[in-house]
Amino acid sequence: QKEVEQDPGPLSVPEGAIVSLNCTYSNSAFQYFMWYRQYSRKGPELLMYTYSSGNKEDGRFTAQVDKSSKYISLFIRDSQPSDSATYLCAMSALNYGQNFVFGPGTRLSVLP
Amino acid sequence: DAGITQSPRHKVTETGTPVTLRCHQTENHRYMYWYRQDPGHGLRLIHYSYGVKDTDKGEVSDGYSVSRSKTEDFLLTLESATSSQTSVYFCAITPTVNTGELFFGEGSRLTVL
């Protein structure tokens, strides 16, 4: 079993839809959780960063962490074609870059 | 723009040849990282550096070496490239270890025939 699991998709939704992206993990020591967005042929860029459990909102994006279920989610409201990208979850027990474990990513297409 | 430049951006080489990828930053950050990205595996850490001449291994370091003689440059070397090292390589930097934020370069696409 991989340490971080993520449905690779592709996931196709119509413009304006609410998108739910998810990751599950096995290491109960993880306490730092991140979502990165990666456009085609580009490097990933940080979208959301959360510590421990709970929700965090930033504009149209909401990150949720449920440590009891070892499950994290990223919600995108009012999705736009510009949201079409691959979304990578990442997590770590320690807040150091060398400890980050990345999921394989979910490809999202938002259709106009 | 995170001030990271990777070179070359694309390279095709043959099995057994040495390859060096360069990462150059203009931000003067202490921490630099080399990742590889493969379908189904996500990003995996190869090596990282926490200062000039200070480097350490990551999850998939076999077959790779690194050097950092200046703050701004972090070199990744494949001494004798193999087809399993065909991948997209990303360099990353972090301004601080406390934010979870890695700034990535544009990637170097390497094909080993």
PDB file of C-alpha atoms in Angstrom:
ATOM      1  CA  GLN A   1       0.000   0.000   0.000  1.00  0.00           C
ATOM      2  CA  LYS A   2       1.327   3.421  -0.956  1.00  0.00           C
ATOM      3  CA  GLU A   3       1.733   5.952   1.802  1.00  0.00           C
ATOM      4  CA  VAL A   4      -0.501   8.469   0.008  1.00  0.00           C
ATOM      5  CA  GLU A   5      -3.274   7.433  -2.368  1.00  0.00           C
ATOM      6  CA  GLN A   6      -5.013   9.697  -4.844  1.00  0.00           C
ATOM      7  CA  ASP A   7      -7.421   8.902  -7.676  1.00  0.00           C
ATOM      8  CA  PRO A   8      -5.529   9.841 -10.870  1.00  0.00           C
ATOM      9  CA  GLY A   9      -8.698  10.731 -12.782  1.00  0.00           C
ATOM     10  CA  PRO A  10      -9.104  12.260 -15.242  1.00  0.00           C
ATOM     11  CA  LEU A  11     -12.033  14.086 -13.720  1.00  0.00           C
ATOM     12  CA  SER A  12     -14.172  16.150 -16.112  1.00  0.00           C
ATOM     13  CA  VAL A  13     -16.756  18.627 -14.846  1.00  0.00           C
ATOM     14  CA  PRO A  14     -18.798  21.437 -16.422  1.00  0.00           C
ATOM     15  CA  GLU A  15     -17.892  25.036 -15.699  1.00  0.00           C
ATOM     16  CA  GLY A  16     -19.464  26.241 -12.459  1.00  0.00           C
ATOM     17  CA  ALA A  17     -19.539  22.814 -10.818  1.00  0.00           C
ATOM     18  CA  ILE A  18     -18.252  22.087  -7.329  1.00  0.00           C
ATOM     19  CA  VAL A  19     -15.194  19.846  -7.519  1.00  0.00           C
ATOM     20  CA  SER A  20     -14.095  17.494  -4.778  1.00  0.00           C
ATOM     21  CA  LEU A  21     -10.550  16.116  -4.829  1.00  0.00           C
ATOM     22  CA  ASN A  22      -9.379  13.633  -2.221  1.00  0.00           C
ATOM     23  CA  CYS A  23      -6.362  11.852  -0.788  1.00  0.00           C
ATOM     24  CA  THR A  24      -6.057   9.083   1.750  1.00  0.00           C
ATOM     25  CA  TYR A  25      -2.956   8.261   3.694  1.00  0.00           C
ATOM     26  CA  SER A  26      -1.659   5.586   6.016  1.00  0.00           C
ATOM     27  CA  ASN A  27       0.873   7.380   8.241  1.00  0.00           C
ATOM     28  CA  SER A  28      -0.884   8.671  11.346  1.00  0.00           C
ATOM     29  CA  ALA A  29       2.127  10.888  12.101  1.00  0.00           C
ATOM     30  CA  PHE A  30       1.305  13.238   9.206  1.00  0.00           C
ATOM     31  CA  GLN A  31       0.187  16.603  10.509  1.00  0.00           C
ATOM     32  CA  TYR A  32       1.070  19.060   7.725  1.00  0.00           C
ATOM     33  CA  PHE A  33      -1.123  18.874   4.625  1.00  0.00           C
ATOM     34  CA  MET A  34      -0.781  20.712   1.351  1.00  0.00           C
ATOM     35  CA  TRP A  35      -2.432  20.941  -2.050  1.00  0.00           C
ATOM     36  CA  TYR A  36      -0.394  21.862  -5.099  1.00  0.00           C
ATOM     37  CA  ARG A  37      -1.713  22.724  -8.552  1.00  0.00           C
ATOM     38  CA  GLN A  38       0.298  21.791 -11.622  1.00  0.00           C
ATOM     39  CA  TYR A  39      -0.489  23.035 -15.106  1.00  0.00           C
ATOM     40  CA  SER A  40       0.681  20.997 -18.058  1.00  0.00           C
ATOM     41  CA  ARG A  41       4.440  21.236 -18.655  1.00  0.00           C
ATOM     42  CA  LYS A  42       4.878  23.451 -15.582  1.00  0.00           C
ATOM     43  CA  GLY A  43       6.134  23.023 -12.038  1.00  0.00           C
ATOM     44  CA  PRO A  44       3.668  22.577  -9.151  1.00  0.00           C
ATOM     45  CA  GLU A  45       2.557  25.648  -7.197  1.00  0.00           C
ATOM     46  CA  LEU A  46       1.217  25.693  -3.640  1.00  0.00           C
ATOM     47  CA  LEU A  47      -2.544  26.236  -3.319  1.00  0.00           C
ATOM     48  CA  MET A  48      -3.357  25.430   0.283  1.00  0.00           C
ATOM     49  CA  TYR A  49      -1.429  24.605   3.432  1.00  0.00           C
ATOM     50  CA  THR A  50      -3.038  23.323   6.622  1.00  0.00           C
ATOM     51  CA  TYR A  51      -1.783  22.070   9.916  1.00  0.00           C
ATOM     52  CA  SER A  52      -3.538  19.255  11.782  1.00  0.00           C
ATOM     53  CA  SER A  53      -7.296  18.779  11.367  1.00  0.00           C
ATOM     54  CA  GLY A  54     -10.022  21.163  10.298  1.00  0.00           C
ATOM     55  CA  ASN A  55     -10.945  23.374   7.390  1.00  0.00           C
ATOM     56  CA  LYS A  56      -9.218  26.222   5.631  1.00  0.00           C
ATOM     57  CA  GLU A  57     -10.803  28.470   3.036  1.00  0.00           C
ATOM     58  CA  ASP A  58      -9.161  30.694   0.460  1.00  0.00           C
ATOM     59  CA  GLY A  59     -11.455  32.227  -2.121  1.00  0.00           C
ATOM     60  CA  ARG A  60     -13.067  29.436  -4.135  1.00  0.00           C
ATOM     61  CA  PHE A  61     -10.859  26.784  -2.518  1.00  0.00           C
ATOM     62  CA  THR A  62     -11.510  24.913   0.727  1.00  0.00           C
ATOM     63  CA  ALA A  63      -9.157  22.339   2.220  1.00  0.00           C
ATOM     64  CA  GLN A  64     -10.420  19.818   4.748  1.00  0.00           C
ATOM     65  CA  VAL A  65      -8.412  17.443   6.905  1.00  0.00           C
ATOM     66  CA  ASP A  66      -9.908  14.520   8.798  1.00  0.00           C
ATOM     67  CA  LYS A  67      -7.056  12.924  10.690  1.00  0.00           C
ATOM     68  CA  SER A  68      -9.299  10.318  12.331  1.00  0.00           C
ATOM     69  CA  SER A  69     -10.144   8.928   8.882  1.00  0.00           C
ATOM     70  CA  LYS A  70      -6.724   9.759   7.378  1.00  0.00           C
ATOM     71  CA  TYR A  71      -8.493  11.632   4.606  1.00  0.00           C
ATOM     72  CA  ILE A  72      -7.996  15.078   3.122  1.00  0.00           C
ATOM     73  CA  SER A  73     -10.079  16.945   0.571  1.00  0.00           C
ATOM     74  CA  LEU A  74      -9.859  19.991  -1.642  1.00  0.00           C
ATOM     75  CA  PHE A  75     -13.110  21.601  -2.771  1.00  0.00           C
ATOM     76  CA  ILE A  76     -13.269  24.039  -5.666  1.00  0.00           C
ATOM     77  CA  ARG A  77     -16.445  26.115  -5.918  1.00  0.00           C
ATOM     78  CA  ASP A  78     -17.674  27.699  -9.143  1.00  0.00           C
ATOM     79  CA  SER A  79     -15.004  25.846 -11.109  1.00  0.00           C
ATOM     80  CA  GLN A  80     -13.502  27.608 -14.115  1.00  0.00           C
ATOM     81  CA  PRO A  81     -11.730  26.306 -17.240  1.00  0.00           C
ATOM     82  CA  SER A  82      -8.573  27.904 -15.810  1.00  0.00           C
ATOM     83  CA  ASP A  83      -8.788  25.388 -12.936  1.00  0.00           C
ATOM     84  CA  SER A  84      -7.989  22.608 -15.408  1.00  0.00           C
ATOM     85  CA  ALA A  85      -4.756  21.153 -14.082  1.00  0.00           C
ATOM     86  CA  THR A  86      -3.345  18.288 -12.064  1.00  0.00           C
ATOM     87  CA  TYR A  87      -3.826  18.607  -8.314  1.00  0.00           C
ATOM     88  CA  LEU A  88      -1.243  17.028  -6.031  1.00  0.00           C
ATOM     89  CA  CYS A  89      -1.733  16.449  -2.350  1.00  0.00           C
ATOM     90  CA  ALA A  90       1.330  16.433  -0.125  1.00  0.00           C
ATOM     91  CA  MET A  91       1.792  15.722   3.544  1.00  0.00           C
ATOM     92  CA  SER A  92       4.457  15.460   6.174  1.00  0.00           C
ATOM     93  CA  ALA A  93       5.039  14.552   9.785  1.00  0.00           C
ATOM     94  CA  LEU A  94       7.670  17.248  10.113  1.00  0.00           C
ATOM     95  CA  ASN A  95       7.473  20.684   8.559  1.00  0.00           C
ATOM     96  CA  TYR A  96      10.552  20.253   6.413  1.00  0.00           C
ATOM     97  CA  GLY A  97      10.523  20.010   2.639  1.00  0.00           C
ATOM     98  CA  GLN A  98      12.645  16.893   2.623  1.00  0.00           C
ATOM     99  CA  ASN A  99       9.924  15.027   4.495  1.00  0.00           C
ATOM    100  CA  PHE A 100       7.030  15.808   2.172  1.00  0.00           C
ATOM    101  CA  VAL A 101       5.237  12.830   0.631  1.00  0.00           C
ATOM    102  CA  PHE A 102       3.326  13.626  -2.537  1.00  0.00           C
ATOM    103  CA  GLY A 103       0.312  11.879  -3.988  1.00  0.00           C
ATOM    104  CA  PRO A 104       0.416  10.979  -7.713  1.00  0.00           C
ATOM    105  CA  GLY A 105      -2.061  13.727  -8.593  1.00  0.00           C
ATOM    106  CA  THR A 106      -5.591  13.993 -10.008  1.00  0.00           C
ATOM    107  CA  ARG A 107      -6.086  15.440 -13.491  1.00  0.00           C
ATOM    108  CA  LEU A 108      -9.024  17.828 -13.603  1.00  0.00           C
ATOM    109  CA  SER A 109     -10.684  19.207 -16.722  1.00  0.00           C
ATOM    110  CA  VAL A 110     -13.299  21.950 -16.384  1.00  0.00           C
ATOM    111  CA  LEU A 111     -15.295  22.159 -19.581  1.00  0.00           C
ATOM    112  CA  PRO A 112     -16.696  25.528 -20.729  1.00  0.00           C
TER     113      PRO A 112
ATOM    114  CA  ASP B   1       8.178  33.908 -10.730  1.00  0.00           C
ATOM    115  CA  ALA B   2      10.104  32.060  -8.004  1.00  0.00           C
ATOM    116  CA  GLY B   3      13.501  32.888  -9.523  1.00  0.00           C
ATOM    117  CA  ILE B   4      14.396  29.289 -10.394  1.00  0.00           C
ATOM    118  CA  THR B   5      15.919  28.324 -13.713  1.00  0.00           C
ATOM    119  CA  GLN B   6      16.498  24.754 -14.762  1.00  0.00           C
ATOM    120  CA  SER B   7      18.738  23.725 -17.634  1.00  0.00           C
ATOM    121  CA  PRO B   8      18.527  22.014 -19.960  1.00  0.00           C
ATOM    122  CA  ARG B   9      14.745  21.951 -20.246  1.00  0.00           C
ATOM    123  CA  HIS B  10      14.828  18.963 -22.583  1.00  0.00           C
ATOM    124  CA  LYS B  11      17.503  16.377 -23.173  1.00  0.00           C
ATOM    125  CA  VAL B  12      17.703  13.088 -25.015  1.00  0.00           C
ATOM    126  CA  THR B  13      20.686  10.910 -24.273  1.00  0.00           C
ATOM    127  CA  GLU B  14      21.829   7.340 -24.580  1.00  0.00           C
ATOM    128  CA  THR B  15      22.216   4.691 -21.912  1.00  0.00           C
ATOM    129  CA  GLY B  16      25.569   4.877 -20.171  1.00  0.00           C
ATOM    130  CA  THR B  17      26.290   8.532 -20.822  1.00  0.00           C
ATOM    131  CA  PRO B  18      26.717  11.047 -17.993  1.00  0.00           C
ATOM    132  CA  VAL B  19      24.122  13.790 -17.628  1.00  0.00           C
ATOM    133  CA  THR B  20      24.141  16.916 -15.483  1.00  0.00           C
ATOM    134  CA  LEU B  21      21.063  18.998 -14.775  1.00  0.00           C
ATOM    135  CA  ARG B  22      21.448  22.475 -13.366  1.00  0.00           C
ATOM    136  CA  CYS B  23      19.216  24.417 -11.030  1.00  0.00           C
ATOM    137  CA  HIS B  24      19.917  28.105 -10.560  1.00  0.00           C
ATOM    138  CA  GLN B  25      18.107  30.329  -8.067  1.00  0.00           C
ATOM    139  CA  THR B  26      18.212  34.086  -7.677  1.00  0.00           C
ATOM    140  CA  GLU B  27      16.557  34.101  -4.235  1.00  0.00           C
ATOM    141  CA  ASN B  28      19.577  33.176  -2.090  1.00  0.00           C
ATOM    142  CA  HIS B  29      17.578  30.498  -0.256  1.00  0.00           C
ATOM    143  CA  ARG B  30      19.346  27.920   1.823  1.00  0.00           C
ATOM    144  CA  TYR B  31      17.247  24.836   1.004  1.00  0.00           C
ATOM    145  CA  MET B  32      17.177  23.337  -2.474  1.00  0.00           C
ATOM    146  CA  TYR B  33      15.683  20.049  -3.661  1.00  0.00           C
ATOM    147  CA  TRP B  34      15.727  17.729  -6.657  1.00  0.00           C
ATOM    148  CA  TYR B  35      12.595  15.676  -7.374  1.00  0.00           C
ATOM    149  CA  ARG B  36      11.626  13.348 -10.178  1.00  0.00           C
ATOM    150  CA  GLN B  37       8.047  13.003 -11.379  1.00  0.00           C
ATOM    151  CA  ASP B  38       6.759   9.840 -13.006  1.00  0.00           C
ATOM    152  CA  PRO B  39       3.198   8.777 -13.867  1.00  0.00           C
ATOM    153  CA  GLY B  40       1.560   6.990 -10.962  1.00  0.00           C
ATOM    154  CA  HIS B  41       4.324   7.924  -8.514  1.00  0.00           C
ATOM    155  CA  GLY B  42       3.976  11.609  -7.921  1.00  0.00           C
ATOM    156  CA  LEU B  43       6.990  13.636  -6.944  1.00  0.00           C
ATOM    157  CA  ARG B  44       9.797  11.732  -5.286  1.00  0.00           C
ATOM    158  CA  LEU B  45      12.771  13.349  -3.591  1.00  0.00           C
ATOM    159  CA  ILE B  46      16.192  12.468  -5.029  1.00  0.00           C
ATOM    160  CA  HIS B  47      18.549  14.690  -3.025  1.00  0.00           C
ATOM    161  CA  TYR B  48      18.352  17.933  -1.148  1.00  0.00           C
ATOM    162  CA  SER B  49      20.733  20.583   0.116  1.00  0.00           C
ATOM    163  CA  TYR B  50      20.593  22.706   3.236  1.00  0.00           C
ATOM    164  CA  GLY B  51      23.594  24.870   2.414  1.00  0.00           C
ATOM    165  CA  VAL B  52      26.770  25.135   0.384  1.00  0.00           C
ATOM    166  CA  LYS B  53      28.452  21.738   0.352  1.00  0.00           C
ATOM    167  CA  ASP B  54      25.693  20.348   2.641  1.00  0.00           C
ATOM    168  CA  THR B  55      23.595  17.722   0.906  1.00  0.00           C
ATOM    169  CA  ASP B  56      21.668  14.618   1.835  1.00  0.00           C
ATOM    170  CA  LYS B  57      19.892  11.728   0.147  1.00  0.00           C
ATOM    171  CA  GLY B  58      16.214  11.456  -0.506  1.00  0.00           C
ATOM    172  CA  GLU B  59      13.903   8.546  -1.209  1.00  0.00           C
ATOM    173  CA  VAL B  60      15.263   7.639  -4.666  1.00  0.00           C
ATOM    174  CA  SER B  61      18.945   8.670  -4.606  1.00  0.00           C
ATOM    175  CA  ASP B  62      20.502   5.544  -6.160  1.00  0.00           C
ATOM    176  CA  GLY B  63      22.253   6.410  -9.425  1.00  0.00           C
ATOM    177  CA  TYR B  64      22.281  10.146  -8.712  1.00  0.00           C
ATOM    178  CA  SER B  65      24.781  12.528  -7.155  1.00  0.00           C
ATOM    179  CA  VAL B  66      24.546  16.223  -6.384  1.00  0.00           C
ATOM    180  CA  SER B  67      26.827  19.139  -5.742  1.00  0.00           C
ATOM    181  CA  ARG B  68      26.351  22.621  -4.377  1.00  0.00           C
ATOM    182  CA  SER B  69      29.454  24.788  -4.501  1.00  0.00           C
ATOM    183  CA  LYS B  70      27.523  28.078  -4.530  1.00  0.00           C
ATOM    184  CA  THR B  71      24.270  29.092  -2.840  1.00  0.00           C
ATOM    185  CA  GLU B  72      22.597  29.749  -6.161  1.00  0.00           C
ATOM    186  CA  ASP B  73      23.456  26.515  -7.989  1.00  0.00           C
ATOM    187  CA  PHE B  74      22.432  22.923  -7.281  1.00  0.00           C
ATOM    188  CA  LEU B  75      23.616  20.322  -9.776  1.00  0.00           C
ATOM    189  CA  LEU B  76      22.141  16.858 -10.276  1.00  0.00           C
ATOM    190  CA  THR B  77      24.362  14.308 -12.011  1.00  0.00           C
ATOM    191  CA  LEU B  78      23.489  10.941 -13.469  1.00  0.00           C
ATOM    192  CA  GLU B  79      26.916   9.300 -13.708  1.00  0.00           C
ATOM    193  CA  SER B  80      25.764   6.642 -16.172  1.00  0.00           C
ATOM    194  CA  ALA B  81      22.207   7.213 -17.340  1.00  0.00           C
ATOM    195  CA  THR B  82      19.783   4.285 -17.547  1.00  0.00           C
ATOM    196  CA  SER B  83      16.366   4.044 -19.196  1.00  0.00           C
ATOM    197  CA  SER B  84      14.736   3.927 -15.743  1.00  0.00           C
ATOM    198  CA  GLN B  85      15.970   7.472 -15.213  1.00  0.00           C
ATOM    199  CA  THR B  86      13.774   8.751 -18.040  1.00  0.00           C
ATOM    200  CA  SER B  87      11.626  11.240 -16.168  1.00  0.00           C
ATOM    201  CA  VAL B  88      10.782  14.864 -15.571  1.00  0.00           C
ATOM    202  CA  TYR B  89      13.114  16.400 -13.005  1.00  0.00           C
ATOM    203  CA  PHE B  90      12.063  19.334 -10.873  1.00  0.00           C
ATOM    204  CA  CYS B  91      14.204  21.572  -8.751  1.00  0.00           C
ATOM    205  CA  ALA B  92      12.567  23.303  -5.802  1.00  0.00           C
ATOM    206  CA  ILE B  93      13.516  25.856  -3.191  1.00  0.00           C
ATOM    207  CA  THR B  94      11.900  26.936   0.024  1.00  0.00           C
ATOM    208  CA  PRO B  95      12.258  30.365   1.649  1.00  0.00           C
ATOM    209  CA  THR B  96      11.534  28.884   5.055  1.00  0.00           C
ATOM    210  CA  VAL B  97      11.036  25.437   6.468  1.00  0.00           C
ATOM    211  CA  ASN B  98       7.867  26.415   8.335  1.00  0.00           C
ATOM    212  CA  THR B  99       5.295  27.072   5.629  1.00  0.00           C
ATOM    213  CA  GLY B 100       5.088  23.922   3.557  1.00  0.00           C
ATOM    214  CA  GLU B 101       5.755  26.031   0.521  1.00  0.00           C
ATOM    215  CA  LEU B 102       8.077  24.675  -2.093  1.00  0.00           C
ATOM    216  CA  PHE B 103       8.714  26.809  -5.175  1.00  0.00           C
ATOM    217  CA  PHE B 104       9.343  24.624  -8.189  1.00  0.00           C
ATOM    218  CA  GLY B 105      11.204  25.238 -11.399  1.00  0.00           C
ATOM    219  CA  GLU B 106       9.709  24.511 -14.820  1.00  0.00           C
ATOM    220  CA  GLY B 107      11.207  21.033 -14.982  1.00  0.00           C
ATOM    221  CA  SER B 108      13.803  19.243 -17.102  1.00  0.00           C
ATOM    222  CA  ARG B 109      12.483  16.472 -19.303  1.00  0.00           C
ATOM    223  CA  LEU B 110      15.095  13.732 -19.716  1.00  0.00           C
ATOM    224  CA  THR B 111      14.794  10.797 -22.093  1.00  0.00           C
ATOM    225  CA  VAL B 112      17.361   8.011 -21.897  1.00  0.00           C
ATOM    226  CA  LEU B 113      17.336   5.751 -24.962  1.00  0.00           C
TER     227      LEU B 113
END
